[in-house]
Amino acid sequence: MEARKFYITTPIYYINSPPTIGSAYTTIIGDVLARWSRLKNIDTFFLTGLDENASKTVKAAKEKGYTNIQKYADDIADVWIDKWKKLNISYNGFIRTTSKKHKKLAQKYFEISYRKGDIYFGKYQGLYCEGCEEFKRDIDLDNGLCSYHKKEPIKINEENYFFKLSKYQDKILKLIKSKEFILPKYRRNEIINFVESGLNDISVSRPNQEWGIDVPFDKKQKIWVWHDALLSYKSGVDKKYWKGKVLHLVGKDILKFHSVIYPAMLLSVKDRLPTTIFAHGFFTVNGQKISKSLGNSIDLDYLCNKYSVDALRYFLIREIPFGQDGDFSEEALKTRLNNELANELGNLVSRILSIIEKKLNGKIKKDILDKKLTSKLNLNSIGKYMENYELHNALAEIMKFVKECNKHINDEKLWEMQDKELNEHCYTLLESIRILSILFYSFIPETSEKINKQLNVKIGKLKDCKFGLIKNYNIKKGDILFKKVE
Ligand code: MSP
């Protein structure tokens, strides 16, 4: 049975920079899954937001000449919100960790764990990577450098609060071995090995920090940023969604925090555990890791302006097998836009609408359906792919039907037909395009809306993906859907 409520989150992003193609990737995927769930009529809540209490926020603010850190956070939050609007991200909640409601919850949970003895005061000596915002063990380092950030961690010797992660080792192990908790399956073993190698207690506060959430009973200490950030999933949502199916979408870089530390924190305060942590892969740009020092992150505005938002959304989902690592290149984006979106989808819509306008005055009546074409749409596999988080395969299957429609026009030589015969074929094709617009809606919503406007019908839900629903079409041909880029 399908859950009646679905809660999906993206990681909350650090605000030391505006959104990058990397954060856009996760957020677009979250948006696709949320839209798909709404199409199924499931009550869905999609949360994204910002991780503002990190020390890198202070660094970035100072570099940009801000003396008021909160002002910097507020200003850059607007940039993120604007960008998500531009990318058509249909989030229902946007959580900022400097908000009052988030701080209150983080402090409350910290105090509950402290009162029950799961948080205690101690001394810590260790190596801290500011990029990861995490203390590192020797085995986490590569020649003394953080393996992610390629930077030497700083030596820290301080007194702070510890969380008894070790106490939860057995429970966490059982949880991560369960079927649905870590997806895709192939990411599970790495985490199992990590937990089996023994969990140490972790430091969860930092003394003498100017920025962050105060430990509620010790104003000299701030809560460690991950210990506060992970709770944004709880502070950002209404109770009713917390009780349904909960999916946290993360990049593989932060799976450990989500599948080990986060559930232990929830167990400590006796809160409910999420259903699934899905870790997707990372992509490189032209084969290279995206990094500030290489300066190879491609500007999102540039991509959206040159290729269109929907082309970017389509490309990111279609190109990279969901879950695995992939590569981003402008050349590949151009090829997908020109060959699949413009030549196949755009052409299909403009060809058929031109014929109807020219030969039938824009009007089509309900008619017999051509089973040769309708049988080519495999709704079942599209649904299954979506359920199994094989987004790239779902999109490929939808595009396959677009190609079948174009082939149908060619094989049947629609341009040679007249009146009754033409009406019959055009009806099947318009119904096909209408259904395609529903199926595409999660991926390329703006295009679906444009198609529906030209068909002069409203966007339906998944249950409306049935041939023969519309009685009369009175179409209004519009501009082409995709411009090719040479
Ligand atoms: N603030 C933490 C997350 C806290 S969640 C409670 C954080 N933020 S981040 O800004 O560094 O964003 C990390 C996320 O951005 C990754 O987990 C991933 O989802 C996404 N990506 C960043 N670069 C990416 C790629 N190159 N490829 C794919 N995803 C990328 O970690």
Coordinates of C-alpha atoms and ligand atoms in Angstrom, one line a residue:
M1 CA 0.0 0.0 0.0
E2 CA 1.2 3.4 -0.9
A3 CA 1.8 5.8 2.0
R4 CA -0.7 8.6 2.2
K5 CA 1.8 11.2 3.3
F6 CA 5.2 11.7 1.8
Y7 CA 7.9 13.9 3.2
I8 CA 11.0 14.5 1.1
T9 CA 14.1 16.7 1.9
T10 CA 17.3 17.9 0.3
P11 CA 20.3 18.5 2.4
I12 CA 20.4 22.0 3.8
Y13 CA 23.2 23.8 2.0
Y14 CA 26.1 25.8 3.3
I15 CA 25.9 29.4 2.5
N16 CA 29.5 30.2 1.9
S17 CA 28.6 30.5 -1.8
P18 CA 25.4 30.9 -3.9
P19 CA 23.9 27.7 -5.3
T20 CA 26.2 25.7 -7.6
I21 CA 25.4 23.1 -10.3
G22 CA 26.0 20.5 -7.6
S23 CA 23.4 21.8 -5.1
A24 CA 21.0 22.4 -8.0
Y25 CA 21.3 18.7 -9.0
T26 CA 20.1 17.4 -5.6
T27 CA 17.4 20.1 -5.4
I28 CA 16.1 19.3 -8.9
I29 CA 15.9 15.6 -8.1
G30 CA 14.0 16.4 -4.9
D31 CA 11.6 18.5 -7.0
V32 CA 11.1 15.7 -9.5
L33 CA 10.2 13.2 -6.8
A34 CA 8.0 15.6 -5.0
R35 CA 6.1 16.6 -8.2
W36 CA 5.7 12.9 -9.2
S37 CA 4.3 12.1 -5.7
R38 CA 1.8 15.0 -6.0
L39 CA 0.8 13.7 -9.5
K40 CA -0.1 10.5 -7.7
N41 CA -2.3 12.5 -5.4
I42 CA -0.2 11.8 -2.4
D43 CA -0.1 14.5 0.2
T44 CA 3.5 15.6 -0.2
F45 CA 5.8 18.0 1.6
F46 CA 9.1 19.0 0.1
L47 CA 11.6 20.7 2.3
T48 CA 14.9 22.4 1.4
G49 CA 16.9 25.1 3.2
L50 CA 20.1 26.5 4.4
D51 CA 22.8 25.3 6.9
E52 CA 23.8 28.7 8.2
N53 CA 25.5 28.1 11.5
A54 CA 28.8 26.7 10.1
S55 CA 32.1 28.4 10.7
K56 CA 32.5 28.8 6.9
T57 CA 29.6 31.3 7.0
V58 CA 31.6 33.6 9.2
K59 CA 34.6 33.2 6.9
A60 CA 32.6 34.0 3.8
A61 CA 30.8 36.9 5.4
K62 CA 34.1 38.5 6.5
E63 CA 35.7 37.9 3.1
K64 CA 32.8 39.8 1.5
G65 CA 33.3 42.7 4.0
Y66 CA 30.3 42.0 6.2
T67 CA 30.6 42.8 9.9
N68 CA 27.1 41.6 10.6
I69 CA 27.1 37.9 9.9
Q70 CA 23.3 37.6 10.1
K71 CA 22.9 40.3 7.5
Y72 CA 25.2 38.2 5.2
A73 CA 23.1 35.1 5.9
D74 CA 19.9 37.0 5.1
D75 CA 21.3 38.5 1.9
I76 CA 22.6 35.2 0.5
A77 CA 19.4 33.4 1.6
D78 CA 17.6 35.6 -0.9
V79 CA 20.0 34.6 -3.6
W80 CA 19.3 30.9 -3.0
I81 CA 15.5 31.4 -2.9
D82 CA 15.7 33.4 -6.2
K83 CA 17.7 30.7 -7.8
W84 CA 15.3 27.9 -6.8
K85 CA 12.4 30.0 -8.1
K86 CA 14.2 30.3 -11.4
L87 CA 14.7 26.5 -11.5
N88 CA 11.0 25.9 -10.8
I89 CA 11.7 24.2 -7.5
S90 CA 8.3 23.5 -5.9
Y91 CA 9.3 23.3 -2.3
N92 CA 6.7 23.5 0.4
G93 CA 9.1 24.5 3.2
F94 CA 12.4 26.4 3.3
I95 CA 14.2 26.0 6.6
R96 CA 17.0 28.3 7.7
T97 CA 18.9 27.2 10.7
T98 CA 19.2 30.7 12.1
S99 CA 15.5 30.8 12.4
K100 CA 13.9 30.9 15.9
K101 CA 11.9 27.8 15.5
H102 CA 15.0 25.8 14.4
K103 CA 17.2 27.1 17.2
K104 CA 14.5 26.2 19.7
L105 CA 14.2 22.6 18.6
A106 CA 18.0 22.1 18.3
Q107 CA 18.4 23.4 21.9
K108 CA 15.5 21.3 23.2
Y109 CA 16.9 18.1 21.7
F110 CA 20.4 18.8 22.9
E111 CA 19.0 19.3 26.4
I112 CA 16.9 16.1 26.4
S113 CA 20.0 14.1 25.4
Y114 CA 22.1 15.8 28.1
R115 CA 19.5 15.2 30.8
K116 CA 19.4 11.5 30.1
G117 CA 23.2 11.2 30.1
D118 CA 23.7 10.8 26.3
I119 CA 25.6 14.1 26.2
Y120 CA 28.4 14.6 28.6
F121 CA 31.3 17.1 29.2
G122 CA 34.8 16.0 28.3
K123 CA 38.2 17.0 26.8
Y124 CA 38.9 16.7 23.2
Q125 CA 42.1 16.7 21.2
G126 CA 41.8 16.1 17.5
L127 CA 42.0 17.3 13.9
Y128 CA 39.1 19.3 12.6
C129 CA 38.4 19.8 8.9
E130 CA 36.6 23.1 8.3
G131 CA 35.4 22.0 4.9
C132 CA 33.6 18.9 6.3
E133 CA 32.9 20.7 9.7
E134 CA 34.0 17.4 11.3
F135 CA 36.7 16.0 13.5
K136 CA 38.8 13.5 11.5
R137 CA 40.4 10.2 12.6
D138 CA 43.8 9.2 11.3
I139 CA 42.3 6.7 9.0
D140 CA 40.1 9.4 7.4
L141 CA 43.2 11.2 6.2
D142 CA 45.1 10.9 3.0
N143 CA 48.8 11.8 3.6
G144 CA 47.7 14.0 6.5
L145 CA 45.1 15.8 4.3
C146 CA 41.3 15.6 4.3
S147 CA 40.5 13.2 1.4
Y148 CA 37.6 15.4 0.3
H149 CA 39.0 18.9 0.6
K150 CA 42.7 18.1 0.1
K151 CA 43.5 20.4 3.0
E152 CA 45.3 19.8 6.3
P153 CA 42.9 19.7 9.2
I154 CA 43.6 22.1 12.1
K155 CA 44.8 20.8 15.5
I156 CA 42.2 21.4 18.2
N157 CA 42.6 20.9 21.9
E158 CA 39.5 21.8 23.7
E159 CA 36.8 21.0 26.3
N160 CA 33.4 20.3 24.9
Y161 CA 30.3 18.2 25.1
F162 CA 30.2 14.6 23.7
F163 CA 27.4 12.6 22.4
K164 CA 27.4 8.9 23.3
L165 CA 27.3 7.6 19.7
S166 CA 28.9 4.3 20.9
K167 CA 25.8 3.5 23.0
Y168 CA 23.7 3.2 19.8
Q169 CA 26.1 1.1 17.8
D170 CA 23.9 -2.1 17.8
K171 CA 20.7 -0.3 17.1
I172 CA 22.2 1.6 14.2
L173 CA 23.7 -1.5 12.8
K174 CA 20.3 -3.2 12.8
L175 CA 18.8 -0.2 11.2
I176 CA 21.3 0.2 8.4
K177 CA 21.1 -3.5 7.6
S178 CA 17.3 -3.2 7.1
K179 CA 16.0 -3.2 3.5
E180 CA 14.8 0.3 3.0
F181 CA 16.9 2.5 5.2
I182 CA 20.0 3.1 3.0
L183 CA 19.4 3.3 -0.8
P184 CA 20.7 2.5 -3.3
K185 CA 21.6 -0.9 -1.8
Y186 CA 25.2 -0.8 -3.0
R187 CA 26.0 2.1 -0.7
R188 CA 25.0 0.1 2.4
N189 CA 28.2 -1.9 2.8
E190 CA 30.5 1.0 3.3
I191 CA 28.4 2.3 6.2
I192 CA 28.0 -1.2 7.7
N193 CA 31.8 -1.6 7.7
F194 CA 32.2 1.8 9.2
V195 CA 29.8 1.0 12.1
E196 CA 31.2 -2.5 12.6
S197 CA 34.7 -1.0 13.0
G198 CA 33.4 0.6 16.2
L199 CA 31.6 3.9 16.8
N200 CA 33.4 6.4 19.1
D201 CA 31.5 9.1 21.0
I202 CA 31.6 12.4 19.1
S203 CA 32.2 15.9 20.1
V204 CA 29.0 17.9 19.6
S205 CA 29.9 21.4 20.8
R206 CA 32.7 24.0 20.2
P207 CA 33.9 26.5 22.8
N208 CA 34.6 30.2 22.1
Q209 CA 32.8 30.4 18.8
E210 CA 31.2 33.7 17.8
W211 CA 28.5 32.1 15.6
G212 CA 26.1 29.2 16.1
I213 CA 23.4 28.0 18.4
D214 CA 24.2 28.2 22.2
V215 CA 24.3 25.0 24.2
P216 CA 21.2 25.8 26.3
F217 CA 22.8 25.3 29.7
D218 CA 26.3 26.5 28.9
K219 CA 26.6 29.8 27.0
K220 CA 30.3 29.4 26.5
Q221 CA 29.7 26.6 24.1
K222 CA 28.0 26.4 20.7
I223 CA 26.3 23.3 19.3
W224 CA 28.4 21.5 16.7
V225 CA 26.9 22.6 13.3
W226 CA 26.0 19.0 12.2
H227 CA 24.2 18.3 15.4
D228 CA 22.0 21.3 14.8
A229 CA 21.7 20.9 11.0
L230 CA 20.4 17.4 11.0
L231 CA 17.5 18.5 13.1
S232 CA 16.4 20.9 10.4
Y233 CA 14.4 18.0 8.9
K234 CA 12.4 18.0 12.0
S235 CA 12.1 21.8 12.7
G236 CA 11.2 22.4 9.1
V237 CA 8.1 20.3 8.9
D238 CA 4.7 19.9 10.4
K239 CA 4.1 16.9 12.7
K240 CA 1.7 15.2 10.3
Y241 CA 4.4 14.6 7.6
W242 CA 6.9 13.3 10.1
K243 CA 4.6 10.3 10.6
G244 CA 4.3 9.3 7.0
K245 CA 7.0 8.1 4.6
V246 CA 10.1 10.2 5.1
L247 CA 12.9 10.3 2.4
H248 CA 16.1 12.2 2.9
L249 CA 17.9 12.8 -0.3
V250 CA 21.6 13.4 0.1
G251 CA 24.9 13.3 -1.8
K252 CA 27.1 10.3 -1.1
D253 CA 29.5 12.6 0.7
I254 CA 27.2 13.1 3.6
L255 CA 25.6 9.7 3.9
K256 CA 27.5 8.8 7.0
F257 CA 26.1 11.8 8.9
H258 CA 22.6 10.9 7.9
S259 CA 22.6 7.2 8.3
V260 CA 24.7 6.9 11.5
I261 CA 24.7 10.1 13.6
Y262 CA 21.3 11.4 12.7
P263 CA 19.3 8.2 13.7
A264 CA 21.4 8.0 16.9
M265 CA 20.3 11.5 17.8
L266 CA 16.7 10.7 17.1
L267 CA 16.9 7.5 19.1
S268 CA 18.4 9.4 22.0
V269 CA 15.4 11.8 22.2
K270 CA 13.0 8.9 21.4
D271 CA 11.8 10.4 18.1
R272 CA 10.7 8.5 15.0
L273 CA 13.3 7.4 12.5
P274 CA 13.0 8.3 8.8
T275 CA 12.1 5.6 6.2
T276 CA 15.0 6.1 3.7
I277 CA 18.2 7.9 3.2
F278 CA 18.9 7.9 -0.5
A279 CA 22.5 8.8 -1.4
H280 CA 23.0 9.9 -5.0
G281 CA 26.4 10.1 -6.7
F282 CA 28.6 13.0 -7.5
F283 CA 29.3 14.4 -10.9
T284 CA 32.4 16.0 -12.3
V285 CA 32.6 18.8 -14.8
N286 CA 34.4 17.8 -18.0
G287 CA 35.8 14.9 -16.0
Q288 CA 37.2 17.1 -13.2
K289 CA 35.9 17.4 -9.6
I290 CA 34.1 20.7 -9.1
S291 CA 36.1 22.9 -6.9
K292 CA 36.5 26.5 -6.1
S293 CA 40.3 26.4 -6.6
L294 CA 39.9 24.9 -10.1
G295 CA 37.2 27.5 -10.7
N296 CA 35.3 25.0 -12.9
S297 CA 31.8 25.3 -11.5
I298 CA 29.6 26.4 -14.3
D299 CA 27.4 29.4 -13.6
L300 CA 23.7 28.4 -13.3
D301 CA 22.4 31.6 -14.7
Y302 CA 24.6 31.2 -17.8
L303 CA 23.3 27.6 -18.3
C304 CA 19.6 28.6 -17.8
N305 CA 19.8 31.6 -20.1
K306 CA 21.7 29.8 -22.9
Y307 CA 19.9 26.4 -22.8
S308 CA 16.7 27.0 -20.8
V309 CA 15.8 25.8 -17.3
D310 CA 14.0 22.8 -18.6
A311 CA 16.9 21.7 -20.8
L312 CA 19.1 21.8 -17.8
R313 CA 16.6 19.9 -15.6
Y314 CA 16.1 17.3 -18.4
F315 CA 19.8 16.9 -18.9
L316 CA 20.8 16.4 -15.3
I317 CA 18.3 13.7 -14.8
R318 CA 18.7 12.0 -18.2
E319 CA 22.5 12.0 -18.4
I320 CA 23.5 10.8 -15.0
P321 CA 22.2 7.3 -13.9
F322 CA 20.5 8.2 -10.7
G323 CA 22.5 7.1 -7.7
Q324 CA 25.8 6.8 -9.6
D325 CA 28.5 9.2 -10.4
G326 CA 28.4 11.1 -13.7
D327 CA 29.9 13.9 -15.7
F328 CA 28.6 17.2 -16.7
S329 CA 29.7 18.8 -20.0
E330 CA 28.1 21.6 -21.9
E331 CA 28.6 19.6 -25.1
A332 CA 26.5 16.7 -23.8
L333 CA 23.8 19.2 -22.6
K334 CA 23.7 20.7 -26.1
T335 CA 23.4 17.3 -27.7
R336 CA 20.4 16.3 -25.5
L337 CA 18.7 19.6 -26.0
N338 CA 19.1 19.6 -29.8
N339 CA 18.5 15.9 -30.4
E340 CA 15.9 14.9 -27.8
L341 CA 14.1 18.0 -26.7
A342 CA 14.1 20.1 -29.9
N343 CA 14.2 17.4 -32.6
E344 CA 11.9 14.9 -30.9
L345 CA 9.6 16.5 -28.4
G346 CA 9.5 20.1 -29.8
N347 CA 9.0 18.8 -33.3
L348 CA 6.3 16.4 -32.4
V349 CA 4.2 19.1 -30.9
S350 CA 4.8 21.7 -33.6
R351 CA 4.3 19.3 -36.5
I352 CA 1.0 17.9 -35.3
L353 CA -0.4 21.2 -34.2
S354 CA 0.5 22.8 -37.6
I355 CA -1.3 20.0 -39.5
I356 CA -4.4 20.4 -37.3
E357 CA -4.4 24.2 -37.6
K358 CA -3.9 24.1 -41.4
K359 CA -6.2 21.3 -42.4
L360 CA -8.8 21.0 -39.6
N361 CA -9.1 24.6 -38.4
G362 CA -7.6 23.7 -35.0
K363 CA -10.5 21.4 -34.1
I364 CA -10.4 17.7 -33.4
K365 CA -13.3 15.5 -32.2
K366 CA -13.1 12.4 -30.1
D367 CA -12.5 9.4 -32.4
I368 CA -11.3 5.8 -32.5
L369 CA -7.9 5.3 -31.0
D370 CA -5.1 3.8 -32.9
K371 CA -3.9 0.9 -30.8
K372 CA -0.8 0.5 -32.8
L373 CA 0.4 3.8 -31.3
T374 CA -1.3 3.7 -27.9
S375 CA 0.1 0.3 -27.1
K376 CA 3.6 1.7 -27.4
L377 CA 3.3 3.7 -24.2
N378 CA 4.5 1.6 -21.3
L379 CA 3.0 3.4 -18.2
N380 CA 3.8 0.4 -16.1
S381 CA 7.5 0.5 -16.5
I382 CA 7.6 4.3 -16.1
G383 CA 5.8 3.9 -12.8
K384 CA 8.1 1.1 -11.7
Y385 CA 11.2 3.1 -12.6
M386 CA 10.0 6.0 -10.6
E387 CA 9.3 3.9 -7.6
N388 CA 12.8 2.4 -7.8
Y389 CA 14.4 5.8 -8.1
E390 CA 15.6 5.0 -11.6
L391 CA 14.7 8.5 -12.8
H392 CA 17.0 8.4 -15.8
N393 CA 15.3 5.2 -17.0
A394 CA 11.8 6.7 -16.5
L395 CA 12.7 9.7 -18.6
A396 CA 14.2 7.5 -21.3
E397 CA 11.0 5.5 -21.4
I398 CA 8.9 8.6 -21.7
M399 CA 11.1 9.9 -24.5
K400 CA 10.8 6.5 -26.3
F401 CA 7.1 7.2 -26.7
V402 CA 7.8 10.6 -28.1
K403 CA 9.9 8.9 -30.7
E404 CA 7.1 6.5 -31.4
C405 CA 4.7 9.4 -32.0
N406 CA 7.0 11.0 -34.5
K407 CA 7.5 7.6 -36.2
H408 CA 3.7 7.2 -36.4
I409 CA 3.4 10.6 -38.2
N410 CA 6.0 9.5 -40.7
D411 CA 4.8 5.9 -41.2
E412 CA 1.2 6.9 -41.7
K413 CA 2.1 10.0 -43.8
L414 CA -0.2 12.2 -41.9
W415 CA 0.4 15.2 -44.2
E416 CA -1.3 13.3 -47.0
M417 CA -4.5 12.6 -45.1
Q418 CA -7.7 14.5 -45.1
D419 CA -10.9 15.0 -43.0
K420 CA -12.2 11.9 -41.2
E421 CA -9.0 9.8 -41.5
L422 CA -6.9 12.7 -40.4
N423 CA -9.1 13.5 -37.4
E424 CA -8.8 9.9 -36.3
H425 CA -5.0 9.9 -36.3
C426 CA -4.7 13.4 -34.9
Y427 CA -7.0 12.5 -32.0
T428 CA -4.7 9.6 -31.0
L429 CA -1.7 11.9 -31.3
L430 CA -3.2 14.7 -29.3
E431 CA -4.2 12.3 -26.5
S432 CA -0.6 11.0 -26.6
I433 CA 0.8 14.5 -26.3
R434 CA -1.6 15.3 -23.5
I435 CA -0.5 12.2 -21.6
L436 CA 3.2 13.0 -22.3
S437 CA 2.7 16.4 -20.8
I438 CA 1.6 14.8 -17.6
L439 CA 4.4 12.4 -17.6
F440 CA 7.0 15.1 -18.3
Y441 CA 5.5 17.5 -15.8
S442 CA 7.8 16.4 -12.9
F443 CA 10.9 16.8 -15.0
I444 CA 10.3 19.8 -17.3
P445 CA 7.2 21.5 -15.8
E446 CA 7.4 24.7 -17.8
T447 CA 7.4 22.7 -21.0
S448 CA 4.4 20.7 -19.9
E449 CA 2.5 23.9 -19.1
K450 CA 3.4 25.3 -22.5
I451 CA 2.1 22.1 -24.2
N452 CA -1.1 22.2 -22.2
K453 CA -1.7 25.8 -23.2
Q454 CA -1.4 24.9 -26.8
L455 CA -3.7 21.9 -26.4
N456 CA -6.0 24.1 -24.5
V457 CA -6.5 21.6 -21.7
K458 CA -5.5 21.6 -18.0
I459 CA -2.6 19.5 -16.7
G460 CA -4.0 16.3 -15.2
K461 CA -2.8 13.9 -12.6
L462 CA -1.3 10.5 -13.2
K463 CA -4.7 8.9 -13.2
D464 CA -5.5 11.0 -16.3
C465 CA -2.9 9.2 -18.3
K466 CA -5.6 7.3 -20.1
F467 CA -6.3 7.6 -23.8
G468 CA -9.8 8.9 -24.8
L469 CA -10.5 11.3 -21.9
I470 CA -10.9 14.5 -23.9
K471 CA -14.0 15.0 -26.0
N472 CA -13.1 17.9 -28.2
Y473 CA -9.8 19.6 -28.8
N474 CA -9.7 23.2 -29.9
I475 CA -6.0 23.8 -30.1
K476 CA -4.0 27.1 -30.1
K477 CA -0.6 26.6 -31.6
G478 CA 2.1 28.6 -29.9
D479 CA 5.9 29.2 -30.2
I480 CA 8.2 26.3 -30.6
L481 CA 9.1 24.6 -27.3
F482 CA 12.9 24.4 -27.6
K483 CA 15.3 26.5 -29.5
K484 CA 18.3 24.6 -30.7
V485 CA 21.8 25.8 -29.7
E486 CA 24.6 25.4 -32.2
Ligands
MSP1 N1 25.3 21.5 5.0 C1 25.7 20.2 4.7 C2 24.5 19.3 4.7 C3 23.7 19.3 5.9 S1 22.2 18.4 5.8 C4 21.6 18.3 7.3 C5 26.4 20.1 3.3 N2 26.1 21.2 2.5 S2 26.7 21.4 1.1 O1 26.4 22.7 0.7 O2 28.1 21.1 1.0 O3 25.9 20.5 0.1 C6 26.2 19.2 0.0 C7 25.2 18.5 -1.0 O4 25.2 19.2 -2.3 C8 25.7 17.2 -1.3 O5 25.3 16.2 -0.4 C9 25.1 16.9 -2.6 O6 23.7 16.6 -2.4 C10 25.1 18.3 -3.3 N3 26.3 18.4 -4.2 C11 27.3 19.2 -4.1 N4 28.2 19.0 -5.1 C12 27.8 18.0 -5.9 C13 28.2 17.4 -7.1 N5 29.4 17.7 -7.7 N6 27.5 16.4 -7.6 C14 26.3 16.0 -7.0 N7 25.9 16.6 -5.9 C15 26.5 17.6 -5.4 O7 27.1 19.2 3.1

